[in-house]
XYZ file of C-alpha atoms in Angstrom:
640
model
C 34.536 -46.889 72.720
C 34.948 -43.364 71.205
C 38.534 -44.161 70.073
C 37.294 -47.190 68.161
C 34.654 -45.163 66.288
C 37.197 -42.512 65.276
C 39.584 -45.204 64.065
C 36.885 -46.719 61.902
C 36.010 -43.280 60.455
C 39.704 -42.599 59.659
C 40.036 -45.965 57.919
C 36.959 -45.270 55.800
C 38.222 -41.782 54.871
C 41.631 -43.227 53.912
C 39.949 -45.847 51.740
C 37.880 -43.197 49.921
C 40.914 -40.963 49.268
C 42.912 -43.965 48.054
C 40.036 -44.998 45.750
C 39.766 -41.497 44.254
C 43.511 -41.300 43.679
C 43.589 -44.781 42.200
C 40.882 -43.890 39.685
C 42.233 -40.432 38.770
C 45.334 -41.136 36.779
C 47.233 -38.287 35.211
C 46.648 -37.361 31.594
C 48.196 -39.785 29.129
C 51.328 -38.280 27.587
C 50.237 -39.066 24.005
C 46.951 -37.232 24.532
C 48.643 -34.292 26.216
C 51.127 -33.996 23.360
C 48.288 -34.083 20.803
C 46.327 -31.314 22.534
C 49.396 -29.116 23.000
C 50.128 -29.452 19.284
C 46.534 -28.382 18.561
C 47.082 -25.332 20.772
C 50.408 -24.625 19.033
C 48.619 -24.403 15.673
C 46.119 -21.861 17.031
C 47.513 -18.478 16.073
C 44.962 -16.297 17.854
C 42.737 -17.041 20.840
C 41.235 -13.693 21.938
C 39.016 -15.138 24.676
C 41.795 -17.428 25.899
C 39.734 -20.583 25.533
C 42.998 -22.550 25.727
C 44.608 -20.503 28.526
C 44.475 -23.396 31.004
C 46.202 -25.772 28.560
C 49.750 -25.502 29.904
C 52.690 -27.896 29.806
C 53.028 -27.832 33.590
C 49.423 -28.766 34.395
C 47.465 -31.986 34.045
C 45.084 -32.074 31.077
C 42.579 -34.315 32.888
C 42.202 -32.237 36.040
C 43.146 -28.695 35.048
C 42.346 -28.070 31.381
C 39.024 -26.426 30.568
C 36.942 -28.268 28.004
C 38.806 -31.581 28.448
C 37.435 -34.699 30.141
C 39.194 -38.005 30.744
C 38.226 -41.527 31.682
C 39.513 -43.382 34.737
C 42.659 -44.465 32.914
C 43.680 -40.895 32.056
C 42.736 -41.049 28.384
C 41.002 -37.983 26.929
C 37.392 -38.738 25.930
C 35.965 -35.239 25.474
C 37.424 -32.078 23.884
C 34.886 -29.272 23.809
C 35.969 -25.714 22.992
C 33.159 -24.228 20.843
C 33.033 -20.541 20.018
C 29.458 -20.081 21.192
C 28.991 -21.033 24.823
C 25.819 -20.554 26.856
C 26.166 -20.219 30.601
C 22.782 -19.629 32.222
C 21.813 -16.108 31.094
C 25.218 -15.308 29.602
C 26.270 -16.253 26.077
C 29.924 -15.983 25.133
C 30.618 -15.632 21.423
C 34.244 -15.824 20.417
C 36.528 -17.247 17.761
C 39.904 -18.850 17.193
C 42.313 -18.533 14.294
C 44.482 -21.411 13.205
C 44.401 -24.891 11.719
C 43.475 -28.359 12.929
C 46.439 -30.409 14.114
C 46.849 -33.910 12.614
C 47.944 -34.977 16.116
C 44.265 -34.889 17.159
C 44.117 -38.305 15.490
C 46.229 -39.696 18.368
C 43.401 -39.183 20.883
C 42.486 -42.844 20.517
C 39.828 -42.820 23.273
C 38.136 -39.605 22.137
C 34.348 -39.784 21.984
C 33.377 -36.119 21.508
C 35.207 -33.381 19.575
C 33.470 -29.990 19.532
C 35.348 -27.156 17.840
C 32.241 -25.599 16.320
C 31.522 -21.913 15.819
C 35.122 -20.825 16.169
C 34.634 -18.998 12.841
C 38.288 -18.816 11.805
C 39.640 -22.372 11.847
C 41.131 -22.835 8.384
C 42.800 -25.493 6.302
C 41.721 -29.076 5.662
C 40.145 -31.638 7.950
C 43.130 -33.862 8.835
C 43.047 -37.382 7.383
C 44.270 -38.535 10.789
C 40.828 -37.934 12.346
C 39.909 -41.260 10.747
C 41.891 -42.960 13.526
C 39.367 -41.842 16.160
C 37.521 -45.146 16.107
C 35.599 -44.425 19.342
C 34.347 -41.011 18.242
C 30.560 -40.610 18.566
C 30.163 -36.828 18.185
C 32.089 -34.602 15.741
C 31.234 -30.902 15.574
C 33.403 -28.746 13.284
C 30.629 -26.529 11.897
C 30.786 -22.751 11.382
C 34.447 -22.368 10.559
C 36.483 -21.782 7.391
C 37.676 -25.327 6.806
C 38.613 -26.136 3.227
C 39.446 -29.170 1.132
C 37.326 -32.285 0.820
C 35.751 -34.719 3.262
C 38.573 -37.202 4.022
C 37.734 -40.721 2.923
C 39.400 -41.888 6.145
C 36.287 -40.743 8.030
C 34.786 -44.051 6.843
C 36.501 -45.640 9.850
C 34.398 -43.592 12.314
C 31.838 -46.363 12.552
C 30.635 -45.290 16.026
C 29.580 -41.806 14.938
C 26.118 -40.700 16.059
C 26.214 -36.990 15.246
C 28.456 -35.191 12.746
C 28.223 -31.521 11.765
C 30.589 -30.011 9.187
C 28.119 -27.291 8.157
C 28.984 -23.706 7.218
C 32.554 -24.181 6.088
C 34.269 -24.005 2.690
C 34.452 -27.758 2.118
C 34.267 -28.859 -1.516
C 34.341 -31.997 -3.634
C 32.022 -34.985 -3.453
C 30.727 -36.832 -0.411
C 32.603 -40.160 -0.720
C 29.974 -42.961 -0.832
C 32.137 -45.318 1.314
C 32.060 -42.712 4.085
C 28.281 -42.461 4.386
C 27.983 -46.222 3.895
C 30.005 -46.832 7.068
C 28.119 -44.314 9.228
C 25.368 -46.782 10.079
C 24.996 -45.396 13.634
C 24.580 -41.758 12.610
C 21.369 -40.077 13.787
C 22.220 -36.491 12.719
C 24.245 -35.453 9.664
C 24.845 -31.775 8.878
C 26.870 -30.827 5.789
C 24.981 -27.648 4.838
C 26.471 -24.338 3.747
C 29.533 -25.681 1.947
C 30.539 -26.099 -1.708
C 29.981 -29.848 -1.934
C 29.179 -31.078 -5.419
C 28.352 -34.202 -7.364
C 25.392 -36.453 -6.615
C 23.961 -37.178 -3.201
C 25.496 -40.619 -2.498
C 22.889 -43.393 -2.854
C 24.459 -44.960 0.250
C 22.654 -42.245 2.206
C 19.679 -44.615 2.072
C 21.568 -47.001 4.371
C 21.546 -44.642 7.346
C 18.724 -46.490 9.037
C 18.974 -44.622 12.374
C 19.179 -41.093 10.956
C 16.648 -38.551 12.233
C 18.126 -35.348 10.764
C 19.734 -34.923 7.325
C 20.777 -31.391 6.342
C 22.578 -30.932 3.003
C 21.188 -27.520 2.045
C 23.216 -24.698 0.534
C 25.689 -26.752 -1.510
C 26.138 -27.564 -5.211
C 24.724 -31.071 -5.264
C 23.503 -32.245 -8.666
C 21.702 -35.309 -9.964
C 18.554 -36.871 -8.576
C 17.269 -37.456 -5.073
C 18.262 -41.079 -4.322
C 15.226 -43.374 -4.295
C 16.708 -45.084 -1.243
C 15.870 -42.005 0.798
C 12.448 -43.571 1.344
C 14.113 -46.227 3.514
C 14.955 -43.739 6.262
C 12.022 -44.631 8.496
C 13.294 -42.609 11.466
C 13.953 -39.400 9.506
C 12.231 -36.359 11.000
C 14.113 -33.482 9.312
C 15.189 -33.441 5.645
C 16.719 -30.339 4.047
C 18.085 -30.621 0.489
C 17.258 -27.020 -0.427
C 19.466 -24.512 -2.264
C 21.272 -27.027 -4.447
C 21.129 -27.942 -8.156
C 19.209 -31.189 -7.789
C 17.315 -32.309 -10.894
C 14.822 -35.007 -11.795
C 11.552 -35.619 -10.035
C 10.616 -36.144 -6.402
C 10.810 -39.937 -5.964
C 7.631 -41.841 -5.143
C 9.602 -43.507 -2.346
C 9.476 -40.279 -0.359
C 6.036 -41.412 0.788
C 7.791 -43.933 3.022
C 9.000 -41.222 5.395
C 6.138 -41.557 7.865
C 8.153 -39.938 10.685
C 9.190 -36.898 8.636
C 8.122 -33.586 10.171
C 10.016 -30.992 8.100
C 10.735 -31.258 4.360
C 12.730 -28.605 2.489
C 13.407 -29.196 -1.220
C 13.163 -25.551 -2.299
C 15.547 -23.737 -4.664
C 16.539 -26.675 -6.815
C 15.706 -27.679 -10.390
C 13.184 -30.401 -9.624
C 10.740 -31.246 -12.400
C 7.747 -33.511 -12.840
C 4.724 -33.872 -10.617
C 4.375 -33.864 -6.875
C 3.948 -37.614 -6.255
C 0.620 -38.849 -4.926
C 2.642 -40.819 -2.363
C 3.119 -37.546 -0.492
C 0.085 -38.652 1.491
C 2.398 -41.059 3.338
C 4.094 -38.131 5.111
C 1.580 -38.367 7.921
C 3.777 -36.580 10.493
C 4.787 -33.643 8.303
C 4.150 -30.158 9.682
C 6.266 -28.036 7.335
C 6.659 -28.612 3.580
C 8.604 -26.281 1.283
C 8.926 -27.241 -2.400
C 9.114 -23.675 -3.750
C 11.506 -22.285 -6.396
C 11.601 -25.404 -8.575
C 10.138 -26.427 -11.948
C 7.421 -28.750 -10.670
C 4.555 -29.268 -13.110
C 1.131 -30.811 -13.258
C -1.761 -30.612 -10.857
C -1.635 -30.953 -7.110
C -2.545 -34.527 -6.097
C -5.815 -34.891 -4.216
C -3.885 -37.054 -1.745
C -2.314 -33.864 -0.398
C -5.471 -33.633 1.689
C -4.213 -36.516 3.847
C -1.389 -34.531 5.443
C -3.296 -34.358 8.685
C -0.614 -32.492 10.687
C 0.582 -30.022 8.060
C 0.880 -26.389 9.191
C 2.835 -24.637 6.445
C 2.586 -25.569 2.759
C 4.931 -23.577 0.504
C 4.737 -24.413 -3.213
C 5.285 -20.958 -4.746
C 7.399 -20.230 -7.848
C 6.862 -23.477 -9.741
C 4.892 -24.410 -12.868
C 1.987 -26.163 -11.156
C -1.276 -26.166 -13.085
C -4.817 -27.492 -12.835
C -7.399 -26.843 -10.169
C -6.893 -26.485 -6.446
C -7.949 -29.799 -4.844
C -10.961 -29.393 -2.575
C -9.294 -31.941 -0.272
C -7.008 -29.139 0.953
C -10.028 -28.108 3.005
C -9.415 -31.196 5.178
C -6.095 -29.777 6.404
C -7.517 -27.995 9.417
C -4.064 -27.627 11.054
C -2.870 -25.376 8.213
C -1.665 -21.935 9.233
C 0.019 -20.853 5.968
C -0.592 -21.519 2.256
C 1.904 -20.074 -0.242
C 0.975 -21.098 -3.804
C 1.898 -17.897 -5.672
C 3.491 -17.680 -9.124
C 2.179 -20.899 -10.661
C -0.359 -21.686 -13.403
C -3.251 -22.793 -11.184
C -6.717 -22.418 -12.742
C -10.376 -22.684 -11.760
C -12.022 -21.346 -8.629
C -11.003 -21.309 -4.999
C -12.785 -24.309 -3.411
C -15.432 -23.430 -0.841
C -13.822 -26.058 1.421
C -11.047 -23.536 2.120
C -13.536 -22.014 4.552
C -12.820 -24.985 6.867
C -9.230 -23.859 7.424
C -10.033 -22.032 10.641
C -6.382 -21.840 11.761
C -5.234 -20.282 8.492
C -3.207 -17.087 8.942
C -1.774 -16.648 5.418
C -3.494 -17.415 2.115
C -1.285 -16.435 -0.828
C -2.653 -17.510 -4.224
C -1.245 -14.548 -6.140
C 0.095 -14.657 -9.705
C -1.907 -17.630 -10.938
C -4.806 -18.020 -13.398
C -7.628 -18.415 -10.896
C -11.019 -17.057 -11.823
C -14.685 -17.136 -10.901
C -16.546 -16.162 -7.766
C -14.748 -15.929 -4.438
C -16.408 -18.357 -2.000
C -18.185 -16.499 0.825
C -17.078 -19.333 3.135
C -13.714 -17.545 3.350
C -15.427 -15.108 5.720
C -15.161 -17.841 8.395
C -11.362 -17.497 8.450
C -11.210 -15.349 11.578
C -7.488 -16.082 12.115
C -6.533 -14.892 8.632
C -3.920 -12.126 8.712
C -2.706 -12.070 5.092
C -4.892 -12.515 2.005
C -3.098 -12.164 -1.335
C -5.109 -12.891 -4.479
C -3.227 -10.424 -6.692
C -2.729 -10.971 -10.422
C -5.519 -13.458 -10.994
C -8.289 -12.853 -13.566
C -11.141 -12.952 -11.049
C -12.929 -9.931 -12.593
C -14.301 -9.093 -9.166
C -15.888 -5.760 -10.266
C -16.885 -5.127 -6.640
C -15.297 -6.355 -3.436
C -17.743 -8.778 -1.784
C -19.397 -7.355 1.346
C -18.197 -10.299 3.414
C -14.655 -8.949 3.070
C -15.405 -6.538 5.911
C -15.859 -9.556 8.227
C -12.206 -10.440 7.759
C -9.709 -8.997 10.225
C -6.696 -9.148 7.934
C -3.586 -6.993 8.345
C -2.490 -7.496 4.728
C -5.013 -7.313 1.879
C -3.424 -7.658 -1.558
C -5.844 -7.566 -4.506
C -3.777 -6.117 -7.346
C -5.134 -6.629 -10.881
C -8.274 -8.465 -9.855
C -10.665 -6.515 -12.082
C -12.070 -4.288 -9.314
C -14.045 -1.255 -10.513
C -15.699 1.824 -9.019
C -14.764 3.742 -5.908
C -12.926 2.578 -2.812
C -15.427 0.716 -0.570
C -16.250 2.781 2.522
C -15.893 -0.164 4.909
C -12.115 0.157 4.527
C -12.297 3.283 6.701
C -13.037 1.223 9.806
C -10.591 -1.586 9.065
C -7.295 -2.249 10.822
C -5.461 -3.112 7.611
C -1.731 -2.415 7.716
C -0.815 -3.252 4.102
C -3.285 -2.547 1.286
C -2.573 -3.189 -2.396
C -5.363 -2.441 -4.880
C -3.051 -1.496 -7.736
C -3.667 -2.190 -11.438
C -7.441 -2.262 -11.144
C -10.092 0.064 -12.592
C -10.817 2.113 -9.465
C -12.039 5.645 -10.112
C -13.377 8.706 -8.321
C -11.777 10.849 -5.679
C -9.324 9.683 -3.090
C -11.792 9.774 -0.166
C -11.242 11.952 2.886
C -11.852 8.971 5.161
C -8.586 7.398 4.034
C -7.141 9.436 6.910
C -9.068 7.124 9.286
C -6.991 4.116 8.169
C -4.366 4.931 10.777
C -2.935 1.383 10.849
C -1.645 1.683 7.274
C 2.084 1.158 6.835
C 1.956 0.232 3.112
C -0.486 1.673 0.550
C -0.459 0.918 -3.163
C -3.264 2.373 -5.286
C -1.135 2.778 -8.398
C -2.280 2.250 -11.973
C -5.933 3.120 -11.385
C -8.108 6.087 -12.371
C -8.255 8.275 -9.237
C -8.705 11.961 -10.034
C -8.518 14.380 -7.126
C -6.062 16.090 -4.864
C -4.700 14.360 -1.767
C -7.164 14.983 1.091
C -5.741 16.935 4.014
C -6.714 14.040 6.318
C -3.915 12.040 4.689
C -1.629 13.667 7.258
C -3.156 11.377 9.919
C -1.466 8.253 8.469
C 1.296 8.432 11.047
C 2.456 4.822 10.525
C 2.640 4.964 6.715
C 6.101 4.102 5.362
C 5.574 3.002 1.747
C 3.274 4.922 -0.625
C 2.671 4.147 -4.315
C 0.112 6.224 -6.209
C 1.795 6.248 -9.619
C -0.169 6.233 -12.890
C -3.413 7.886 -11.786
C -4.857 11.339 -12.528
C -4.189 12.877 -9.144
C -3.809 16.649 -8.906
C -2.842 19.378 -6.470
C 0.243 19.997 -4.353
C 2.461 17.357 -2.751
C 2.984 19.184 0.524
C 0.243 17.227 2.310
C 2.181 14.000 1.670
C 5.626 15.277 2.631
C 4.322 16.868 5.836
C 2.591 13.678 7.013
C 2.683 13.042 10.751
C 4.957 10.357 12.213
C 4.567 8.154 15.254
C 8.139 7.820 16.493
C 10.029 5.668 15.819
C 7.611 4.555 13.064
C 5.961 6.357 10.200
C 9.039 7.698 8.410
C 8.761 7.147 4.672
C 10.850 4.424 3.136
C 9.574 4.856 -0.428
C 7.279 7.230 -2.336
C 6.212 6.837 -5.987
C 3.881 9.574 -7.271
C 4.995 9.445 -10.918
C 2.707 9.755 -13.934
C 0.051 11.933 -12.347
C -1.007 15.581 -12.680
C 0.513 16.968 -9.487
C 1.764 20.554 -9.456
C 4.608 22.176 -7.588
C 6.975 23.500 -6.795
C 8.596 21.005 -4.438
C 8.901 22.609 -1.004
C 12.387 23.937 -0.266
C 12.468 22.242 3.127
C 11.375 18.773 1.902
C 14.573 17.215 3.262
C 13.875 18.608 6.733
C 10.387 17.155 7.136
C 10.257 14.420 9.830
C 8.396 12.020 7.502
C 11.224 12.271 4.952
C 14.128 11.708 7.357
C 14.920 8.123 6.324
C 13.452 7.829 2.839
C 15.415 5.626 0.429
C 13.397 6.026 -2.805
C 11.653 9.188 -4.072
C 10.005 8.973 -7.508
C 8.090 12.054 -8.755
C 8.641 11.773 -12.531
C 6.117 12.942 -15.144
C 4.327 15.577 -13.092
C 4.174 19.313 -13.830
C 6.056 20.350 -10.697
C 8.227 23.200 -11.993
C 10.453 25.198 -9.671
C 13.981 24.241 -8.698
C 15.558 21.172 -7.172
C 15.610 21.816 -3.397
C 19.022 21.882 -1.719
C 17.519 20.147 1.313
C 17.280 16.847 -0.609
C 20.951 16.495 0.323
C 19.815 16.076 3.934
C 18.072 12.808 3.074
C 21.010 10.744 4.283
C 19.495 7.365 3.368
C 18.205 8.341 -0.082
C 19.274 5.839 -2.755
C 16.894 6.496 -5.657
C 15.860 9.962 -6.918
C 13.744 10.127 -10.081
C 12.482 13.507 -11.291
C 12.177 12.912 -15.051
C 9.991 15.356 -17.023
C 8.864 17.460 -14.087
C 9.557 20.962 -15.441
C 12.476 21.564 -13.077
C 14.617 24.635 -13.778
C 17.638 26.243 -12.169
C 20.886 24.536 -11.256
C 21.649 21.092 -9.835
C 22.572 21.978 -6.247
C 25.974 20.756 -5.087
C 24.256 19.885 -1.777
C 22.750 16.871 -3.562
C 26.192 15.310 -3.124
C 25.609 15.204 0.645
C 23.148 12.332 0.109
C 25.987 9.821 0.129
C 23.844 6.721 -0.461
C 22.460 7.885 -3.814
C 22.866 5.188 -6.475
C 20.255 6.411 -9.004
C 19.751 10.018 -10.102
C 17.395 10.574 -13.050
C 16.812 14.252 -13.937
C 16.293 14.032 -17.705
C 13.780 16.022 -19.803
C 13.751 19.125 -17.622
C 15.026 22.726 -17.968
C 18.060 22.476 -15.703
C 20.872 24.976 -16.324
C 24.428 25.517 -15.174
C 27.072 22.814 -14.765
C 27.055 19.342 -13.210
C 28.579 19.525 -9.699
C 31.697 17.366 -9.361
C 30.570 16.057 -5.947
C 27.295 14.765 -7.412
C 28.826 12.899 -10.330
C 31.410 11.320 -8.013
C 29.083 9.920 -5.387
C 30.644 6.624 -4.297
C 27.447 4.548 -4.730
C 26.357 6.127 -8.034
C 25.424 3.555 -10.689
C 22.710 5.225 -12.773
C 22.777 8.894 -13.763
C 20.799 10.675 -16.484
C 20.549 14.421 -17.126
C 19.757 14.220 -20.852
C 17.479 16.759 -22.523
C 18.197 19.756 -20.286
C 20.054 23.061 -20.757
C 23.221 22.159 -18.880
C 26.590 23.672 -19.835
C 30.271 23.217 -19.077
C 32.731 20.389 -18.749
C 31.436 17.028 -17.490
C 33.464 16.349 -14.319
C 35.851 13.359 -14.457
C 34.086 10.409 -12.818
C 34.580 6.715 -12.009
C 31.012 5.518 -12.601
C 30.301 4.004 -16.012
C 27.735 6.384 -17.499
C 26.668 6.108 -21.168
C 26.756 8.962 -23.674
C 22.958 8.946 -23.813
C 22.818 10.172 -20.198
C 24.294 13.552 -21.258
C 22.838 14.028 -24.746
C 20.660 16.984 -25.795
C 22.497 19.448 -23.548
C 24.024 21.762 -26.182
C 26.528 23.304 -23.766
C 27.931 20.089 -22.216
C 31.308 18.732 -23.307
C 34.082 16.411 -22.239
C 34.146 12.597 -21.932
C 32.029 10.729 -22.809
C 30.879 13.638 -25.045
C 33.235 15.396 -27.492
C 36.229 17.298 -26.101
C 35.641 20.782 -24.735
C 36.974 23.679 -26.860
C 35.972 26.742 -24.921
C 36.693 25.763 -21.291
């Protein structure tokens, strides 16, 4: 009885082994030859992605990234440069070109050679023979030439990505016309030109269309409204003209719309209300005109609405208050007029409200105090004539409060002392009085701009407490006293090191502390502007220790003494303006030959000697009114 059972088990095992062997044919010779030719044209493979592709092994059973069907024909070639394996991500590249022999892989369904970064040359015409191909990924390489018209024969394609290459020329209309099965098309980040083919409107199954970052011209095809399954549309960063077609309202499934950075004109169509699924809309950086349609209030799922940098005019529709899912409004740099609708107080999820650089006026609605999620409020450069900040402002918990040139008068409101504001801009108003001592309580400040006002006092000693402050602009006031309290500000490592300081056009006195370049707050400063103050003294040698300094402006500050050669140690300096002072001596060769130097001016001083030979293009005017200077670009020296 036992022998019989074992015999049956052996027969079953033999049948299984025979079945596996029968259905695991060796790699077809044509396919193997094609893949070996591809490998032959790869000149560098640092991560050895093709190491297992050897002549002596079987491409179906032994080659990494290759899959075959039961007949031994290759159906999948996948060797991308960015591979995720659980918690490990391998990022590599290959150098070489695409072999035309890849067109012989007649059963191929998926070809993924994306993100290899250094594949060059054209896309072979022969890829048009891959009639069973459903997925083609060649994105993020350096492929050149045009899109082969032979790709029209890839009628089974579902996803094709050629993004982020150097492909040029037009998109052949017959190609897109034949891709009726495509659901995702990515051609972004190339140099494609000409019009967007009208045949794009025939891609009935498409869900994602990304053409951004090319040189497309002409209008948006009206047929785009036929793409009922489209969820993602990005035509941004092109040269598209004309108006947004009314047909766009037919895209009921669309969730993300990017048309920014084009040359679109005309009005935003009222049919935009048909985009009932849209969550993200960016139409910025165009030439759109006219008023916002009231129908915009029907975008019931919209979260981010970005319309900045256009020529939009008229009043803000009160219907925007219906868009309770909104988190961000960016309408800056337009010609919008009238008041802010009180209905904006209904936008309880709003985090950013940017209406800056428009022509809005009138009373600010107190209903805005209900916006407890608001983090950024920017109303700058609107003729509101606020005079006083409304008391309800202190109910807001914003991190960024930008109210430049809003007609605010008087002293800084005391409630700011207990706020958690990180970025405060009250520049170009009519604020007066002393800079209050309690400004030192605003310890969350990282950016402070009170420039172009009428403050008249010294900097309070409590200013040192602003240990997170990185950008300070107090220019064009009547501030007095010494600058030491600013330069010796505390830091909260790794934060609180100054990035920029502008104290120009005030009444500060000096001299500048010799050890300014050794103060912790000044360790990573990139721009220092102290012009038009009566500082006196000499230019500190320690400024050369500011290794990240790019801009140094000390015009008309009463400086005397020599230009220290140590200034040349600040290797990143691109702008040095020291005109209208009392500087003496010669110009150090190392300073005038800084590698990044682009702007240099020492006019109206008492400098002498030969101007050092230099590569930077510096005009004659930058050296004038120094009686002792000579040499190009000034007249030739006679006494040196």
